[in-house]
PDB file of C-alpha atoms in Angstrom:
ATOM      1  CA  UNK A 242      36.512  -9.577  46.538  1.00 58.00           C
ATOM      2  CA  UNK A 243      38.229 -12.260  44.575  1.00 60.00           C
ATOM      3  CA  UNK A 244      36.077 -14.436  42.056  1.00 74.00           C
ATOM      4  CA  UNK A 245      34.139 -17.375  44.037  1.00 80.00           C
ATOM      5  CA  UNK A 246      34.237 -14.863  47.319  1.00 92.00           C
ATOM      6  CA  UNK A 247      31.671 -12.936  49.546  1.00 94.00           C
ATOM      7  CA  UNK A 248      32.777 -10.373  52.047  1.00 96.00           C
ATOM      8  CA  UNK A 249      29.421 -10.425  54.637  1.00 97.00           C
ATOM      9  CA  UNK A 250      28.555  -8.124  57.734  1.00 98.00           C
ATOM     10  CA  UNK A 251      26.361  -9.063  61.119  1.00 97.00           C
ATOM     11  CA  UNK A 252      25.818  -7.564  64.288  1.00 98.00           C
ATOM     12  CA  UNK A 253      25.259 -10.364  67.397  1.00 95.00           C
ATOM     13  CA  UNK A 254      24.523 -10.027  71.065  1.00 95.00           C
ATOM     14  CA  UNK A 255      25.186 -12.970  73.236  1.00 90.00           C
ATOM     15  CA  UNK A 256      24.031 -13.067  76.894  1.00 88.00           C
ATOM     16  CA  UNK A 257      25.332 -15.009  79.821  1.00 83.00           C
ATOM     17  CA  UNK A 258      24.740 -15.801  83.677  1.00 83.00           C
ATOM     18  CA  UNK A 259      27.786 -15.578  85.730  1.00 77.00           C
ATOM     19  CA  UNK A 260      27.372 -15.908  89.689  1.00 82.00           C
ATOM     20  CA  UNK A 261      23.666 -13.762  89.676  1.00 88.00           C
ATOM     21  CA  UNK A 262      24.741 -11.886  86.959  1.00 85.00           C
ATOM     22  CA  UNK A 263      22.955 -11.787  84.206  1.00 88.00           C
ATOM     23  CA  UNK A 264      25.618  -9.566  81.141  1.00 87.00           C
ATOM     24  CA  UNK A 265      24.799  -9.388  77.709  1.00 90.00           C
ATOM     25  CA  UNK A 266      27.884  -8.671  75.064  1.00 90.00           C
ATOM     26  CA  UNK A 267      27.006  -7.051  71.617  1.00 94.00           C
ATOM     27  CA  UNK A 268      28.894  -6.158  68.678  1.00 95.00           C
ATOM     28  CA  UNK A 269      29.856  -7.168  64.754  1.00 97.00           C
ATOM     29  CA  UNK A 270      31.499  -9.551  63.055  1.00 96.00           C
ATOM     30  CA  UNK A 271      33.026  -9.385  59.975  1.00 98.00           C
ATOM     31  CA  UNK A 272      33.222 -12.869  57.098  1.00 97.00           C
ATOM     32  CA  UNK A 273      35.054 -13.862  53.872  1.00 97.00           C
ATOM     33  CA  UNK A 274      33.202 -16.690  52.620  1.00 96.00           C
ATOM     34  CA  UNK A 275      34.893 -18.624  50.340  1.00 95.00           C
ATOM     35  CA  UNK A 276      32.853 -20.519  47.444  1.00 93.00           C
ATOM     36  CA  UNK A 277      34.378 -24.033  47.106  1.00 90.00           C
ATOM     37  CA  UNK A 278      33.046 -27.501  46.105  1.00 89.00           C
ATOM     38  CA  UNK A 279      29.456 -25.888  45.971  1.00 90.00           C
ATOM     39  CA  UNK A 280      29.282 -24.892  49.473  1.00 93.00           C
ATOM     40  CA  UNK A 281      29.994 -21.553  51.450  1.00 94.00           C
ATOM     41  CA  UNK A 282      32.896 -21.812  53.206  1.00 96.00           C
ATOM     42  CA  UNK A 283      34.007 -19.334  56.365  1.00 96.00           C
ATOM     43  CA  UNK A 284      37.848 -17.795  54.875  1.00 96.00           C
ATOM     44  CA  UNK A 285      37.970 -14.895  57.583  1.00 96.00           C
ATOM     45  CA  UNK A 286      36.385 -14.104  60.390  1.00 95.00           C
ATOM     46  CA  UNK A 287      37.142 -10.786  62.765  1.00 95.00           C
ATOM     47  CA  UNK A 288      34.456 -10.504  66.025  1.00 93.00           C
ATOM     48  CA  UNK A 289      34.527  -6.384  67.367  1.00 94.00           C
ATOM     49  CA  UNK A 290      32.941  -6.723  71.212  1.00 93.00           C
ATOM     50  CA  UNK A 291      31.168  -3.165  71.099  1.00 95.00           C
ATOM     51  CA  UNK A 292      30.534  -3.230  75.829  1.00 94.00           C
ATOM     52  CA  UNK A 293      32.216  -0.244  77.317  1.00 90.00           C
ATOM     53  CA  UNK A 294      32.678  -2.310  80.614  1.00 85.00           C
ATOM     54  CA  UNK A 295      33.299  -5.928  81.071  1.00 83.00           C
ATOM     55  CA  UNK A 296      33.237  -7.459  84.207  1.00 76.00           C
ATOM     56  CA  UNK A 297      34.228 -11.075  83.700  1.00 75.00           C
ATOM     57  CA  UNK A 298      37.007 -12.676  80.950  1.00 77.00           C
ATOM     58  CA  UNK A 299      35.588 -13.307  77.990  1.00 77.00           C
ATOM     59  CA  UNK A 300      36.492 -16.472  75.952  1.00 74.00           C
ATOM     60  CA  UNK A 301      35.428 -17.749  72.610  1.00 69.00           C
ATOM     61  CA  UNK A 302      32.698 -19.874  74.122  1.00 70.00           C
ATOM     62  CA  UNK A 303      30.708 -16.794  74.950  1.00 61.00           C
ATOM     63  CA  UNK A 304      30.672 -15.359  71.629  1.00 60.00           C
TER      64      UNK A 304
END
C-alpha cells in the first residue's frame, strides 16, 4: 500500500434472533486503514457474507 497505509484482513460471525430463529452469518472483511493525524483511520472497507442460505434480508445493522 501507499506510505501512511495498512491493508488488514478479519473473519466475523454475527448472530441474530428473528421470530424463534436463532441464524448466525459468517464471513470476512476486508480494511484500508489510513494513517492520519496520529490515529488509524478506516479508508475502505468490503464485508464478503460466506452463508449458503439466507432466510431473512440482511441489512447493515446485522453485520
Amino acid at each position: 500500500m501507499d506510505d501512511g497505509e495498512l491493508q488488514v484482513h478479519g473473519n466475523w460471525t454475527a448472530s441474530t434472533g428473528v421470530e424463534n430463529r436463532a441464524t448466525t452469518y459468517f464471513g470476512n472483511a476486508h480494511y484500508r486503514l489510513r494513517h492520519l493525524d496520529g490515529a488509524w483511520q478506516i479508508a475502505k472497507k468490503k464485508t464478503v457474507i460466506l452463508n449458503d442460505m439466507i432466510h431473512e434480508v440482511v441489512d447493515f445493522y446485522h453485520l
